[in-house]
mmCIF file of C-alpha atoms in Angstrom:
data_model
loop_
_atom_site.group_PDB
_atom_site.id
_atom_site.type_symbol
_atom_site.label_atom_id
_atom_site.label_comp_id
_atom_site.label_asym_id
_atom_site.label_seq_id
_atom_site.Cartn_x
_atom_site.Cartn_y
_atom_site.Cartn_z
ATOM 1 C CA MET A 1 18.420 129.633 -80.935
ATOM 2 C CA ASN A 2 14.630 129.344 -81.322
ATOM 3 C CA ILE A 3 12.346 131.570 -83.408
ATOM 4 C CA LEU A 4 11.253 133.658 -80.395
ATOM 5 C CA SER A 5 14.859 134.415 -79.513
ATOM 6 C CA LEU A 6 15.591 135.386 -83.099
ATOM 7 C CA LEU A 7 12.601 137.756 -83.132
ATOM 8 C CA ILE A 8 13.680 139.358 -79.853
ATOM 9 C CA LEU A 9 17.234 139.760 -81.201
ATOM 10 C CA ALA A 10 15.989 141.312 -84.430
ATOM 11 C CA LEU A 11 13.723 143.756 -82.584
ATOM 12 C CA SER A 12 16.585 144.770 -80.328
ATOM 13 C CA GLN A 13 18.753 145.848 -83.272
ATOM 14 C CA PRO A 14 18.725 149.586 -84.036
ATOM 15 C CA ALA A 15 16.784 150.506 -87.149
ATOM 16 C CA PRO A 16 18.937 151.563 -90.075
ATOM 17 C CA VAL A 17 19.365 155.308 -90.251
ATOM 18 C CA PRO A 18 17.887 156.656 -93.499
ATOM 19 C CA PRO A 19 20.307 158.722 -95.583
ATOM 20 C CA ALA A 20 20.093 162.489 -95.310
ATOM 21 C CA PRO A 21 17.909 164.159 -97.938
ATOM 22 C CA LEU A 22 19.752 165.354 -101.018
ATOM 23 C CA ASP A 23 20.366 169.085 -101.237
ATOM 24 C CA GLU A 24 19.437 171.128 -104.305
ATOM 25 C CA SER A 25 22.930 170.940 -105.785
ATOM 26 C CA GLN A 26 23.005 167.152 -105.500
ATOM 27 C CA LYS A 27 19.532 166.859 -107.002
ATOM 28 C CA ARG A 28 20.586 169.075 -109.905
ATOM 29 C CA ASP A 29 23.689 166.965 -110.544
ATOM 30 C CA LEU A 30 21.678 163.740 -110.522
ATOM 31 C CA THR A 31 19.206 165.304 -112.935
ATOM 32 C CA CYS A 32 22.101 166.176 -115.240
ATOM 33 C CA VAL A 33 23.450 162.635 -115.027
ATOM 34 C CA ALA A 34 20.012 161.427 -116.125
ATOM 35 C CA VAL A 35 19.635 163.986 -118.921
ATOM 36 C CA LEU A 36 23.115 163.296 -120.304
ATOM 37 C CA ALA A 37 22.517 159.543 -120.190
ATOM 38 C CA ILE A 38 19.211 159.856 -122.047
ATOM 39 C CA VAL A 39 20.689 162.094 -124.747
ATOM 40 C CA ALA A 40 23.726 159.803 -125.113
ATOM 41 C CA SER A 41 21.411 156.820 -125.588
ATOM 42 C CA GLU A 42 19.415 158.695 -128.227
ATOM 43 C CA GLN A 43 22.639 159.661 -129.998
ATOM 44 C CA GLU A 44 23.634 156.005 -130.238
ATOM 45 C CA GLN A 45 20.239 155.334 -131.838
ATOM 46 C CA GLY A 46 20.793 158.132 -134.345
ATOM 47 C CA ALA A 47 18.021 160.435 -133.112
ATOM 48 C CA GLU A 48 18.312 163.694 -135.038
ATOM 49 C CA SER A 49 17.403 165.920 -132.091
ATOM 50 C CA ALA A 50 20.090 164.303 -129.916
ATOM 51 C CA LEU A 51 22.742 164.771 -132.600
ATOM 52 C CA ALA A 52 22.399 168.522 -132.132
ATOM 53 C CA TYR A 53 24.594 168.069 -129.038
ATOM 54 C CA PRO A 54 28.222 166.951 -128.686
ATOM 55 C CA LEU A 55 28.747 163.213 -128.335
ATOM 56 C CA LEU A 56 28.150 162.394 -124.689
ATOM 57 C CA SER A 57 28.733 158.678 -124.140
ATOM 58 C CA GLU A 58 32.304 158.858 -122.827
ATOM 59 C CA ARG A 59 32.257 162.168 -120.975
ATOM 60 C CA GLY A 60 28.729 161.570 -119.702
ATOM 61 C CA ALA A 61 29.784 158.268 -118.149
ATOM 62 C CA THR A 62 32.805 159.924 -116.522
ATOM 63 C CA TYR A 63 30.595 162.707 -115.171
ATOM 64 C CA ALA A 64 28.133 160.167 -113.746
ATOM 65 C CA GLY A 65 30.989 158.418 -111.936
ATOM 66 C CA LEU A 66 32.269 161.682 -110.459
ATOM 67 C CA VAL A 67 28.807 162.737 -109.299
ATOM 68 C CA GLY A 68 28.116 159.324 -107.808
ATOM 69 C CA GLU A 69 31.391 159.237 -105.876
ATOM 70 C CA ARG A 70 30.844 162.744 -104.548
ATOM 71 C CA ILE A 71 27.285 162.050 -103.391
ATOM 72 C CA MET A 72 28.419 158.869 -101.645
ATOM 73 C CA ALA A 73 31.128 160.841 -99.853
ATOM 74 C CA GLU A 74 28.833 163.732 -98.926
ATOM 75 C CA THR A 75 25.761 161.769 -97.829
ATOM 76 C CA GLY A 76 27.038 158.365 -96.746
ATOM 77 C CA ARG A 77 24.894 156.643 -99.346
ATOM 78 C CA SER A 78 26.020 153.299 -100.684
ATOM 79 C CA ARG A 79 26.859 152.743 -104.324
ATOM 80 C CA GLU A 80 23.591 150.857 -104.734
ATOM 81 C CA GLN A 81 21.603 153.711 -103.162
ATOM 82 C CA VAL A 82 23.185 156.239 -105.526
ATOM 83 C CA ARG A 83 22.463 153.942 -108.444
ATOM 84 C CA GLU A 84 18.813 153.861 -107.399
ATOM 85 C CA GLU A 85 18.796 157.676 -107.161
ATOM 86 C CA ILE A 86 20.151 157.881 -110.734
ATOM 87 C CA LEU A 87 17.571 155.414 -112.047
ATOM 88 C CA ALA A 88 14.838 157.413 -110.328
ATOM 89 C CA ALA A 89 16.159 160.609 -111.932
ATOM 90 C CA VAL A 90 16.153 158.953 -115.365
ATOM 91 C CA ALA A 91 12.565 157.761 -114.852
ATOM 92 C CA ALA A 92 11.526 161.254 -113.742
ATOM 93 C CA GLN A 93 13.051 162.859 -116.837
ATOM 94 C CA GLN A 94 11.419 160.308 -119.133
ATOM 95 C CA ALA A 95 8.044 160.977 -117.491
ATOM 96 C CA LEU A 96 8.487 164.738 -117.905
ATOM 97 C CA ALA A 97 9.390 164.335 -121.590
ATOM 98 C CA LYS A 98 6.423 162.053 -122.170
ATOM 99 C CA ASP A 99 3.991 164.603 -120.767
ATOM 100 C CA ALA A 100 5.688 167.712 -122.203
ATOM 101 C CA ALA A 101 4.094 169.635 -125.068
ATOM 102 C CA ASP A 102 7.615 170.277 -126.427
ATOM 103 C CA PRO A 103 9.951 167.423 -125.376
ATOM 104 C CA ASP A 104 12.877 168.800 -127.412
ATOM 105 C CA GLY A 105 12.451 172.201 -125.768
ATOM 106 C CA LEU A 106 12.499 170.548 -122.362
ATOM 107 C CA VAL A 107 15.776 168.817 -123.211
ATOM 108 C CA ARG A 108 17.267 172.070 -124.545
ATOM 109 C CA ASN A 109 16.486 173.801 -121.262
ATOM 110 C CA GLU A 110 18.033 170.989 -119.247
ATOM 111 C CA MET A 111 21.101 170.815 -121.483
ATOM 112 C CA ALA A 112 21.617 174.566 -121.120
ATOM 113 C CA THR A 113 22.243 173.862 -117.434
ATOM 114 C CA CYS A 114 23.974 170.498 -117.740
ATOM 115 C CA LEU A 115 26.476 171.061 -120.557
ATOM 116 C CA PRO A 116 28.392 173.798 -118.670
ATOM 117 C CA LEU A 117 28.509 171.542 -115.591
ATOM 118 C CA LEU A 118 29.813 168.692 -117.747
ATOM 119 C CA ASP A 119 32.433 170.908 -119.378
ATOM 120 C CA THR A 120 33.653 172.080 -115.972
ATOM 121 C CA ALA A 121 33.830 168.592 -114.445
ATOM 122 C CA VAL A 122 35.036 166.763 -117.573
ATOM 123 C CA PRO A 123 36.566 169.254 -120.019
ATOM 124 C CA PRO A 124 36.250 168.186 -123.652
ATOM 125 C CA LYS A 125 39.403 166.929 -125.322
ATOM 126 C CA PRO A 126 40.751 168.820 -128.343
ATOM 127 C CA GLN A 127 39.130 167.668 -131.566
ATOM 128 C CA PRO A 128 41.456 166.145 -134.191
ATOM 129 C CA ASP A 129 41.225 167.359 -137.770
ATOM 130 C CA LEU A 130 40.440 165.210 -140.803
ATOM 131 C CA THR A 131 44.073 164.347 -141.457
ATOM 132 C CA GLN A 132 44.662 163.306 -137.856
ATOM 133 C CA CYS A 133 41.458 161.261 -137.808
ATOM 134 C CA ALA A 134 42.435 159.461 -141.008
ATOM 135 C CA GLY A 135 45.651 158.388 -139.266
ATOM 136 C CA MET A 136 43.930 157.509 -135.988
ATOM 137 C CA LEU A 137 41.307 155.288 -137.619
ATOM 138 C CA GLN A 138 43.899 153.552 -139.794
ATOM 139 C CA LEU A 139 46.013 152.790 -136.723
ATOM 140 C CA ALA A 140 42.920 151.605 -134.836
ATOM 141 C CA TYR A 141 42.065 149.270 -137.711
ATOM 142 C CA GLU A 142 45.599 147.864 -137.813
ATOM 143 C CA GLU A 143 45.586 147.262 -134.052
ATOM 144 C CA VAL A 144 42.213 145.483 -134.065
ATOM 145 C CA HIS A 145 43.088 143.488 -137.207
ATOM 146 C CA LYS A 146 46.326 142.347 -135.568
ATOM 147 C CA ARG A 147 44.400 141.181 -132.497
ATOM 148 C CA GLU A 148 41.165 139.861 -134.032
ATOM 149 C CA GLY A 149 41.782 139.353 -137.736
ATOM 150 C CA LEU A 150 39.129 140.667 -140.111
ATOM 151 C CA SER A 151 36.423 140.785 -137.449
ATOM 152 C CA LYS A 152 33.280 142.893 -137.740
ATOM 153 C CA THR A 153 34.938 145.629 -135.692
ATOM 154 C CA ALA A 154 38.041 145.515 -137.890
ATOM 155 C CA GLN A 155 35.935 145.710 -141.047
ATOM 156 C CA ASP A 156 33.996 148.695 -139.701
ATOM 157 C CA LEU A 157 37.216 150.500 -138.746
ATOM 158 C CA LYS A 158 38.715 149.750 -142.159
ATOM 159 C CA THR A 159 35.670 151.250 -143.872
ATOM 160 C CA LEU A 160 35.700 154.367 -141.678
ATOM 161 C CA ALA A 161 39.458 154.778 -142.174
ATOM 162 C CA ALA A 162 38.935 154.656 -145.951
ATOM 163 C CA VAL A 163 36.157 157.263 -145.753
ATOM 164 C CA LEU A 164 38.330 159.609 -143.689
ATOM 165 C CA ASP A 165 41.339 159.054 -145.940
ATOM 166 C CA SER A 166 39.232 159.990 -148.977
ATOM 167 C CA ARG A 167 37.802 163.091 -147.287
ATOM 168 C CA ALA A 168 41.243 164.153 -146.061
ATOM 169 C CA ARG A 169 42.634 163.813 -149.604
ATOM 170 C CA ASP A 170 39.740 165.893 -150.947
ATOM 171 C CA GLN A 171 40.517 168.582 -148.394
ATOM 172 C CA LEU A 172 44.247 168.532 -149.156
ATOM 173 C CA ARG A 173 43.514 168.691 -152.887
ATOM 174 C CA ALA A 174 41.291 171.709 -152.265
ATOM 175 C CA GLU A 175 44.232 173.311 -150.469
ATOM 176 C CA GLY A 176 46.367 172.846 -153.576
ATOM 177 C CA LEU A 177 48.341 169.721 -152.704
ATOM 178 C CA SER A 178 49.043 167.064 -155.320
ATOM 179 C CA GLY A 179 48.377 163.349 -154.843
ATOM 180 C CA PRO A 180 52.013 162.548 -153.868
ATOM 181 C CA GLN A 181 52.095 165.530 -151.508
ATOM 182 C CA SER A 182 48.881 164.323 -149.884
ATOM 183 C CA ASP A 183 50.457 160.885 -149.437
ATOM 184 C CA ILE A 184 53.352 162.474 -147.571
ATOM 185 C CA VAL A 185 51.073 164.550 -145.313
ATOM 186 C CA LEU A 186 48.877 161.554 -144.443
ATOM 187 C CA THR A 187 51.872 159.288 -143.819
ATOM 188 C CA GLN A 188 53.527 161.860 -141.564
ATOM 189 C CA SER A 189 50.292 162.363 -139.639
ATOM 190 C CA ARG A 190 49.874 158.619 -139.111
ATOM 191 C CA GLU A 191 53.474 158.279 -137.936
ATOM 192 C CA ALA A 192 53.014 161.185 -135.524
ATOM 193 C CA MET A 193 49.830 159.593 -134.143
ATOM 194 C CA LEU A 194 51.630 156.264 -133.673
ATOM 195 C CA ALA A 195 54.633 157.871 -131.956
ATOM 196 C CA ASP A 196 52.353 159.825 -129.611
ATOM 197 C CA ALA A 197 50.275 156.722 -128.810
ATOM 198 C CA ARG A 198 53.412 154.730 -127.947
ATOM 199 C CA LYS A 199 54.744 157.538 -125.765
ATOM 200 C CA ARG A 200 51.466 157.863 -123.871
ATOM 201 C CA GLU A 201 51.205 154.100 -123.445
ATOM 202 C CA SER A 202 54.711 154.011 -121.930
ATOM 203 C CA LEU A 203 53.646 156.753 -119.482
ATOM 204 C CA GLY A 204 50.337 155.060 -118.673
ATOM 205 C CA GLN A 205 48.379 157.946 -120.187
ATOM 206 C CA GLY A 206 45.258 157.883 -122.332
ATOM 207 C CA ALA A 207 44.734 159.678 -125.618
ATOM 208 C CA ASP A 208 44.675 163.475 -125.449
ATOM 209 C CA LEU A 209 42.421 163.906 -128.503
ATOM 210 C CA ASP A 210 38.684 163.356 -128.815
ATOM 211 C CA PHE A 211 38.691 160.047 -130.697
ATOM 212 C CA ASP A 212 34.877 160.033 -130.899
ATOM 213 C CA HIS A 213 35.050 163.139 -133.078
ATOM 214 C CA CYS A 214 36.606 161.006 -135.823
ATOM 215 C CA PHE A 215 33.402 158.969 -136.033
ATOM 216 C CA VAL A 216 31.500 162.244 -136.418
ATOM 217 C CA LEU A 217 33.749 163.271 -139.312
ATOM 218 C CA ALA A 218 33.287 159.858 -140.944
ATOM 219 C CA ALA A 219 29.490 159.914 -140.688
ATOM 220 C CA PRO A 220 27.204 161.063 -143.506
ATOM 221 C CA GLU A 221 26.870 164.824 -143.280
ATOM 222 C CA ASP A 222 23.162 164.672 -142.451
ATOM 223 C CA ARG A 223 23.961 162.500 -139.399
ATOM 224 C CA GLN A 224 26.676 164.737 -137.962
ATOM 225 C CA PRO A 225 26.001 166.802 -134.828
ATOM 226 C CA ARG A 226 25.030 170.340 -135.759
ATOM 227 C CA ASN A 227 26.451 171.787 -132.545
ATOM 228 C CA GLU A 228 30.196 171.141 -132.334
ATOM 229 C CA HIS A 229 30.492 171.882 -128.617
#
């Protein structure tokens, strides 16, 4: 087939139909995906203003996936087209923040809308207490150490587990428990965490507690989120 024939064939093909415009609800959801992603990124960098909100990396990513799948189903957009819509929403939010007289106030207004939507779509998991977190981090360390040896991740988990163990003992001591009694409480908690993890693994289920909250409890107090949402 010569070039002329190829041109004629190309011109005879119907032009691709552009996707339908997004409605206001879809635009709002994409804006929230962008806002949550930006705040989650700032949290990972330790930005103080972002730490005023609950940790968003895990639930924010789940929310983005749900929104993306729904918009693809409702509008016929491809995954790549939705990805481009999300990137455009992120760029728009960054431009607004850059030009805003009060960037933190702008984020607060957006989060006032987006956090309830996130909580409805991806309800937060129950937060473990200090004793539970001490057991969870110790078990996480043992699992990683078994798989990787004393890797950087294993060392970090070991350090965090020690911090939580110390804080849990301080709390138990404040409640009137002796050192041996604290040992028993912490051991029982760790065994309960392990038994629950094995049961859930056998059922193909994930953890039912907010594991990220343990990292909050292990952080220096001035780096902990002020708003436990």
